[in-house]
Short mmCIF file of C-alpha atoms and ligand atoms in Angstrom, two decimals:
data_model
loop_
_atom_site.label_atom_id
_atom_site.label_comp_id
_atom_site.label_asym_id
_atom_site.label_seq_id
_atom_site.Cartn_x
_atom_site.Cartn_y
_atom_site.Cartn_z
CA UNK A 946 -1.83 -34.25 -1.08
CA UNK A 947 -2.38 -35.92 2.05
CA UNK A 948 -4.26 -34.02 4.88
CA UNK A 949 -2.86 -35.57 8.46
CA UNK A 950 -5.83 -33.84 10.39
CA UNK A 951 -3.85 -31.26 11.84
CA UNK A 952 -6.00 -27.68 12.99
CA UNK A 953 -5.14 -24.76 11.16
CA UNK A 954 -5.74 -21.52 13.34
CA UNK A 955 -7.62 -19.87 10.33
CA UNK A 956 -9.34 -21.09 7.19
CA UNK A 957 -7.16 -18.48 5.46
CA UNK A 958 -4.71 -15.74 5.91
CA UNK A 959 -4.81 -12.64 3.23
CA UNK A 960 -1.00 -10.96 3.79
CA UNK A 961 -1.25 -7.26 3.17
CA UNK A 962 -4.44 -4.25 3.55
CA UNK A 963 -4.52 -2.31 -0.27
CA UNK A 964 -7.17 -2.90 -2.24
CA UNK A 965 -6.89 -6.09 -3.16
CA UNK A 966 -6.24 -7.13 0.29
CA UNK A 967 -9.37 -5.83 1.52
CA UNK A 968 -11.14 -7.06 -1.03
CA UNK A 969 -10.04 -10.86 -0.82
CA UNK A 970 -10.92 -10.40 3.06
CA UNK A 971 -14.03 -9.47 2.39
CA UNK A 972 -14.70 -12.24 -0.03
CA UNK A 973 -13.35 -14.70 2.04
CA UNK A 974 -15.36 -13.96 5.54
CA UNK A 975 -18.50 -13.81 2.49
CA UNK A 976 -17.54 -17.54 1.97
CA UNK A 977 -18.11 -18.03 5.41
CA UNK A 978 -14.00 -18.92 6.06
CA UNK A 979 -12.61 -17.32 9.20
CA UNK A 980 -10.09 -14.99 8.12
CA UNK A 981 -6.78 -13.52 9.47
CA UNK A 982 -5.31 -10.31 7.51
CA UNK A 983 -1.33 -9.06 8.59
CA UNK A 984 -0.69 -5.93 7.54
CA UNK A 985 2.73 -4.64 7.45
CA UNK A 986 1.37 -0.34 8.07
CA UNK A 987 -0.91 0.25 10.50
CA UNK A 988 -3.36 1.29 8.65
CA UNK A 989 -5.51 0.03 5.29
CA UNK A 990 -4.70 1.74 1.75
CA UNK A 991 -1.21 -0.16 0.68
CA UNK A 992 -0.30 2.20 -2.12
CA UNK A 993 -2.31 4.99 -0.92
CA UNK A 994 -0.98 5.02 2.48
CA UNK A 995 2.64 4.54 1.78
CA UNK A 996 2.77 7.33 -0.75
CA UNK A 997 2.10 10.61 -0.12
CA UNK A 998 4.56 12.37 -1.78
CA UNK A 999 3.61 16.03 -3.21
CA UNK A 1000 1.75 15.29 -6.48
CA UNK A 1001 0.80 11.64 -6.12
CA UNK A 1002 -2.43 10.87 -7.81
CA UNK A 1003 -3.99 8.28 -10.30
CA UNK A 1004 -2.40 8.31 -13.69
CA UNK A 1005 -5.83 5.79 -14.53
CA UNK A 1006 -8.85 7.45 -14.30
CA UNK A 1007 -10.60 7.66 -10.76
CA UNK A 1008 -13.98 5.76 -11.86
CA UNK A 1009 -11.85 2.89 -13.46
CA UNK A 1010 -10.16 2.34 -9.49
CA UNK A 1011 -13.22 1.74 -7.43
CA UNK A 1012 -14.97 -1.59 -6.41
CA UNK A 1013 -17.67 -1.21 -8.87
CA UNK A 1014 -18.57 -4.53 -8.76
CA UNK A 1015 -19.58 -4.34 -5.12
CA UNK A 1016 -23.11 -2.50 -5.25
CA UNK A 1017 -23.77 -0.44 -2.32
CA UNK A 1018 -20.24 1.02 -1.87
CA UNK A 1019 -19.10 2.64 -4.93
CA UNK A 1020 -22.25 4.00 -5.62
CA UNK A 1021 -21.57 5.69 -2.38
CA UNK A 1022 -18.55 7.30 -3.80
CA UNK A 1023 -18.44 10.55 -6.27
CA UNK A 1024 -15.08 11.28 -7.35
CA UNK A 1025 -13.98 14.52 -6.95
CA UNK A 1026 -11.43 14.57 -9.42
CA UNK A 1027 -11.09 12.79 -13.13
CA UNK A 1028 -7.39 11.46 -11.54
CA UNK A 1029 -7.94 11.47 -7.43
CA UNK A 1030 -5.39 12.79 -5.51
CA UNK A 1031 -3.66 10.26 -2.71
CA UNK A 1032 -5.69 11.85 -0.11
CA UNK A 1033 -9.03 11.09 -1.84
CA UNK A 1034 -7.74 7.18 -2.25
CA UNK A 1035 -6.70 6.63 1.18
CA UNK A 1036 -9.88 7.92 2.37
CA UNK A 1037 -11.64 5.71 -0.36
CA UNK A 1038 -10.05 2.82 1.13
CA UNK A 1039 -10.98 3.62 4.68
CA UNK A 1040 -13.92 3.89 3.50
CA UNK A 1041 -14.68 0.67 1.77
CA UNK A 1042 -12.91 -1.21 4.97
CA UNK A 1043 -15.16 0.02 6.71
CA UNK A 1044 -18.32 -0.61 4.79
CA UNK A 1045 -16.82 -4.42 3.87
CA UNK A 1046 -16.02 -4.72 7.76
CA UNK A 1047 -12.63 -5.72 7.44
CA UNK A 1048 -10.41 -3.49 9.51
CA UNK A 1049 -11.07 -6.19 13.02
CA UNK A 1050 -10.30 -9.05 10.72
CA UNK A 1051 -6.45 -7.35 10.20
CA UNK A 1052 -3.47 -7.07 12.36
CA UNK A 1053 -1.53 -4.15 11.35
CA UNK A 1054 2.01 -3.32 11.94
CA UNK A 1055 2.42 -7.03 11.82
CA UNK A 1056 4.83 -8.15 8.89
CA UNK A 1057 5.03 -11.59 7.59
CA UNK A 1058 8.62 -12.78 7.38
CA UNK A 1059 8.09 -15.97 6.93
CA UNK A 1060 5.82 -18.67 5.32
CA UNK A 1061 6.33 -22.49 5.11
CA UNK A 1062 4.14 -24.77 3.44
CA UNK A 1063 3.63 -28.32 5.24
CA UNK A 1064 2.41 -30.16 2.20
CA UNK A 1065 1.33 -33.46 3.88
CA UNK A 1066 -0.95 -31.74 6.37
CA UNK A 1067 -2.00 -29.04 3.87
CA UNK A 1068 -0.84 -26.15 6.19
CA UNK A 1069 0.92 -22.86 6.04
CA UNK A 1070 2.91 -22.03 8.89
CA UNK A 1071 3.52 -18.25 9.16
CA UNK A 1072 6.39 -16.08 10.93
CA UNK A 1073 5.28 -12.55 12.08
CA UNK A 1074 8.37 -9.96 13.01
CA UNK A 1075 6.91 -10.05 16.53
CA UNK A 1076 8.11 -13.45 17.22
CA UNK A 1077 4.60 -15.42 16.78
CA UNK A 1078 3.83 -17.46 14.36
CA UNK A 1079 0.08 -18.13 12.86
CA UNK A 1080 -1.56 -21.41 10.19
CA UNK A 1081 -3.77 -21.32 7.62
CA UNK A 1082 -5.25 -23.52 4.88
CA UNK A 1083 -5.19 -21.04 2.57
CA UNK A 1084 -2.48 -18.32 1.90
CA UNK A 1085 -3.22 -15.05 0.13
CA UNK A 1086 -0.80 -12.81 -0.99
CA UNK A 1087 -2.12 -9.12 -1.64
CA UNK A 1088 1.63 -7.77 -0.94
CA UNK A 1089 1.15 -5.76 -4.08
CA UNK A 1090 3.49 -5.33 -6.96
CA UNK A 1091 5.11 -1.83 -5.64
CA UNK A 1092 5.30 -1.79 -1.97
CA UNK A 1093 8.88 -2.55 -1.68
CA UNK A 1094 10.65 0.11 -0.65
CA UNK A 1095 14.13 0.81 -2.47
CA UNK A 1096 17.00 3.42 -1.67
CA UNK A 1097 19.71 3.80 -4.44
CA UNK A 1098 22.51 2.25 -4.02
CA UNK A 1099 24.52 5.65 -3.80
CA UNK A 1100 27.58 5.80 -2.08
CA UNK A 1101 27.48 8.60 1.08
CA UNK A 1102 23.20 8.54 0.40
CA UNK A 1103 23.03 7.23 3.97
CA UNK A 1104 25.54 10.42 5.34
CA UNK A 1105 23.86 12.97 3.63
CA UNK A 1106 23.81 16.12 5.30
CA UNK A 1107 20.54 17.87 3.93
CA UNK A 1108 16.80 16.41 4.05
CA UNK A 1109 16.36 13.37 1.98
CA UNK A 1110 12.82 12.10 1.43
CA UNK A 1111 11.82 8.56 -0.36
CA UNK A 1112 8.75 9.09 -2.52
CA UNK A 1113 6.85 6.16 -0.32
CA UNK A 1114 7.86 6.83 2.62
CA UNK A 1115 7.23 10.66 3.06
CA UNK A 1116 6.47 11.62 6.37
CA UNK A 1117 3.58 11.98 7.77
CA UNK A 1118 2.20 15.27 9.84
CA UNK A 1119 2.34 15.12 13.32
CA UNK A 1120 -0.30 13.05 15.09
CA UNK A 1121 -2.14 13.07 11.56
CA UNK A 1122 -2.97 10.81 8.47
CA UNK A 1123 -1.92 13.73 5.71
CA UNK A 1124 1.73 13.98 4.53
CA UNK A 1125 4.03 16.66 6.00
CA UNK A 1126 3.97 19.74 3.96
CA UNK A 1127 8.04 20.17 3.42
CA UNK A 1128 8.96 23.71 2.25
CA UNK A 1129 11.36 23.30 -0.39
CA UNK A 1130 11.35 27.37 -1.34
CA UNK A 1131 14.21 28.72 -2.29
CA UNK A 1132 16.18 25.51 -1.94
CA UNK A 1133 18.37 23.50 -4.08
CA UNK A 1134 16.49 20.49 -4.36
CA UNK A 1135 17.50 17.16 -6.21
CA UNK A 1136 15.03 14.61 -7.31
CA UNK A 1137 16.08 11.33 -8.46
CA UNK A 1138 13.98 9.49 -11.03
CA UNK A 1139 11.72 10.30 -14.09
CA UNK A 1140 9.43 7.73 -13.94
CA UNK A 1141 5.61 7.79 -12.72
CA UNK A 1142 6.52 8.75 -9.66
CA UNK A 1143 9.08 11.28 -10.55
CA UNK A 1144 6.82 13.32 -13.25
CA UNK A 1145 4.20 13.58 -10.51
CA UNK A 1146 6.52 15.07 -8.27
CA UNK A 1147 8.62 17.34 -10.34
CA UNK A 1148 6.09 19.85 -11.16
CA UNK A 1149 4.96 20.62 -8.03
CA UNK A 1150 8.46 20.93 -6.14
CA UNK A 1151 9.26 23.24 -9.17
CA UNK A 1152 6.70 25.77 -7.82
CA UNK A 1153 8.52 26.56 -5.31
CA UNK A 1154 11.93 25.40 -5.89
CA UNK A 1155 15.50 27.89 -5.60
CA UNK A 1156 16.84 25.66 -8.63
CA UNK A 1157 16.02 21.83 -9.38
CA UNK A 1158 18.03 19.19 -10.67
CA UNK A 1159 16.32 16.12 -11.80
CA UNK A 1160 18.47 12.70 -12.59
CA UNK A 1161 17.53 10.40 -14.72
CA UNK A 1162 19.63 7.00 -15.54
CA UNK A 1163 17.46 5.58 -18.22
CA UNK A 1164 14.51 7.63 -20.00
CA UNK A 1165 11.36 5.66 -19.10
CA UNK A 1166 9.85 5.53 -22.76
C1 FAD B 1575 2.39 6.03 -6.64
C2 FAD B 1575 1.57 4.95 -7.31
C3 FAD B 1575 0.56 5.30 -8.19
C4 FAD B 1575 -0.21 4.30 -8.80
N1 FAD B 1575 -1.21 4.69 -9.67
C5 FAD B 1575 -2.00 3.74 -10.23
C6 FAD B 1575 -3.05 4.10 -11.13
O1 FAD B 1575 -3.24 5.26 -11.44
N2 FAD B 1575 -3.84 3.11 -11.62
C7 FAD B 1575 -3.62 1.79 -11.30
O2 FAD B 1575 -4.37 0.94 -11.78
N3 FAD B 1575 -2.61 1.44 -10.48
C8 FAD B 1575 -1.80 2.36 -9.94
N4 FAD B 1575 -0.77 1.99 -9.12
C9 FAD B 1575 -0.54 0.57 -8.86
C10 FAD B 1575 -1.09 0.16 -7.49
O3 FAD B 1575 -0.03 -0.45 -6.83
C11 FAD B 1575 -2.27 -0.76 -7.67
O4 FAD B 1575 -3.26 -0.09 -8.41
C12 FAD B 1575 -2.94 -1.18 -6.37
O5 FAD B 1575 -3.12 -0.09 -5.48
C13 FAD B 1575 -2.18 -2.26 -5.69
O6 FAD B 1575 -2.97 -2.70 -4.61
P1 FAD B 1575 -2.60 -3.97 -3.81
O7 FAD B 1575 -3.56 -4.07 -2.68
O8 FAD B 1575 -2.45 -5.13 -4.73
O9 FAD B 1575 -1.11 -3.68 -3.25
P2 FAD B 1575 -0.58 -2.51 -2.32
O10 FAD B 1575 -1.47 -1.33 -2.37
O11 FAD B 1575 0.86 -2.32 -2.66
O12 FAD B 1575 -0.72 -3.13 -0.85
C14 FAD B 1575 0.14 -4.15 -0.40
C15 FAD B 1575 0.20 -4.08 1.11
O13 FAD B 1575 0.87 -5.25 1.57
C16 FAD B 1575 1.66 -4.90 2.69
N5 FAD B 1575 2.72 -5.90 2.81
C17 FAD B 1575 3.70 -6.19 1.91
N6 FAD B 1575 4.46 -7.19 2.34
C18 FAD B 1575 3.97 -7.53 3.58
C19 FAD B 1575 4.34 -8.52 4.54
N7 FAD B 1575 5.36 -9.36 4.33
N8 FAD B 1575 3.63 -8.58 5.70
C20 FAD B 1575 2.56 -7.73 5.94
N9 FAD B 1575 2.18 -6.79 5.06
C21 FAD B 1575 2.86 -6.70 3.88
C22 FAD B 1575 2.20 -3.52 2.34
O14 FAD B 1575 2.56 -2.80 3.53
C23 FAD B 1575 1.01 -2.89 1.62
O15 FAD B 1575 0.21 -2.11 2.49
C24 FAD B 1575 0.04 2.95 -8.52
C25 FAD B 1575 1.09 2.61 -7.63
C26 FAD B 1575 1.84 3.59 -7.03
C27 FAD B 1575 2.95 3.17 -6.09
#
């Protein structure tokens, strides 16, 4: 690899705000590299900001999930549950932003579309989807394993009369950060799914449910 002497905007770029993202920020800027984060939300927490679906909560166990190897933040931090509730892990990751001083290193609602590699200057050249374009040296992906949002391919799903929620993208309360509380009493509500997701969410629409049908294609176990 040849290096032609050609600028890069930033030492490095880290490409999404969940944990990981923040934390690879943080380690970076430690390093001393100037650092540009893209974040496609606009706000940190990756999983814990996309869903807030009734019911969502760590299947791990809440003590196992914080930065414990940065002293001086978790310590901070008492659990209030043995599996925290999506609330409590959004706020945990506003919270260690914040103490890791991240959040002005991070443009959010700012998705990376594209990203080409120029390997005789050593250079990334980034597309955002609002027409700019950034370089790094180094290119981090934190995009996460799950963030990729995914209707079924259902024939009339896109013409359906009634309300139709997807787990990760639940909507959010007016003006607020919390989810919005949908009233599914006395409804006939159908939930599609059995997996992680879908046993979270079953029980508690079941409270309140009329009658509940839950599809499953394929048992997950
Ligand atoms: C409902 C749910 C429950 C889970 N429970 C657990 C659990 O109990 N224990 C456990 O260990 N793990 C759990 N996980 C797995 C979880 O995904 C990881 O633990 C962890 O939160 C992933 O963090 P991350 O930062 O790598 O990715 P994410 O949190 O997914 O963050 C990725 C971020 O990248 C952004 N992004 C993606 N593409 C782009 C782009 N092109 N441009 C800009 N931004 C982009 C996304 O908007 C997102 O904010 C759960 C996942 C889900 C969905």
């Amino acid at each position: 690899m040849s290096d032609t002497g050609k600028s890069p905007q930033f030492d490095a770029v880290v490409i999404g705000a969940g944990l990981t993202g923040i934390y690879q920020t943080h380690t970076l800027l430690q390093l001393g590299f100037s650092v540009q984060g893209y974040e496609a939300a606009d706000d940190v927490g990756g999983t814990w900001y996309w869903n807030r679906y009734p019911g969502c909560r760590l299947d791990t166990e809440s003590y196992t999930y914080g930065y414990f190897c940065l002293k001086g933040i978790t310590p901070e931090w008492t659990w209030s549950e043995l599996f925290a509730g999506q609330p409590e892990l959004l706020r945990y990751a506003n919270h260690a932003a914040d103490r890791m001083d991240v959040r002005r290193h991070y443009r959010f609602k700012t998705r990376v579309t594209r990203a080409v590699y120029d390997e005789a200057a050593n250079l990334w050249t980034l597309n955002l989807d609002d027409g700019s374009s950034a370089s790094c040296r180094y290119l981090l992906s934190a995009v996460g394993p799950l963030s990729a949002t995914r209707l079924p391919d259902i024939e009339g799903i896109r013409s359906f009369a009634g309300e139709s929620f997807h787990s990760s993208r639940w909507p959010r309360e007016a003006g607020g950060v919390g989810a919005r509380k949908v009233d599914f009493s006395g409804k006939r509500v159908g939930i599609i799914g059995t997996g992680a997701t879908g046993v979270q969410i079953i029980p508690v629409v079941a409270e309140t449910a009329g009658r509940l049908f839950v599809f499953q294609r394929t048992p997950n176990w």
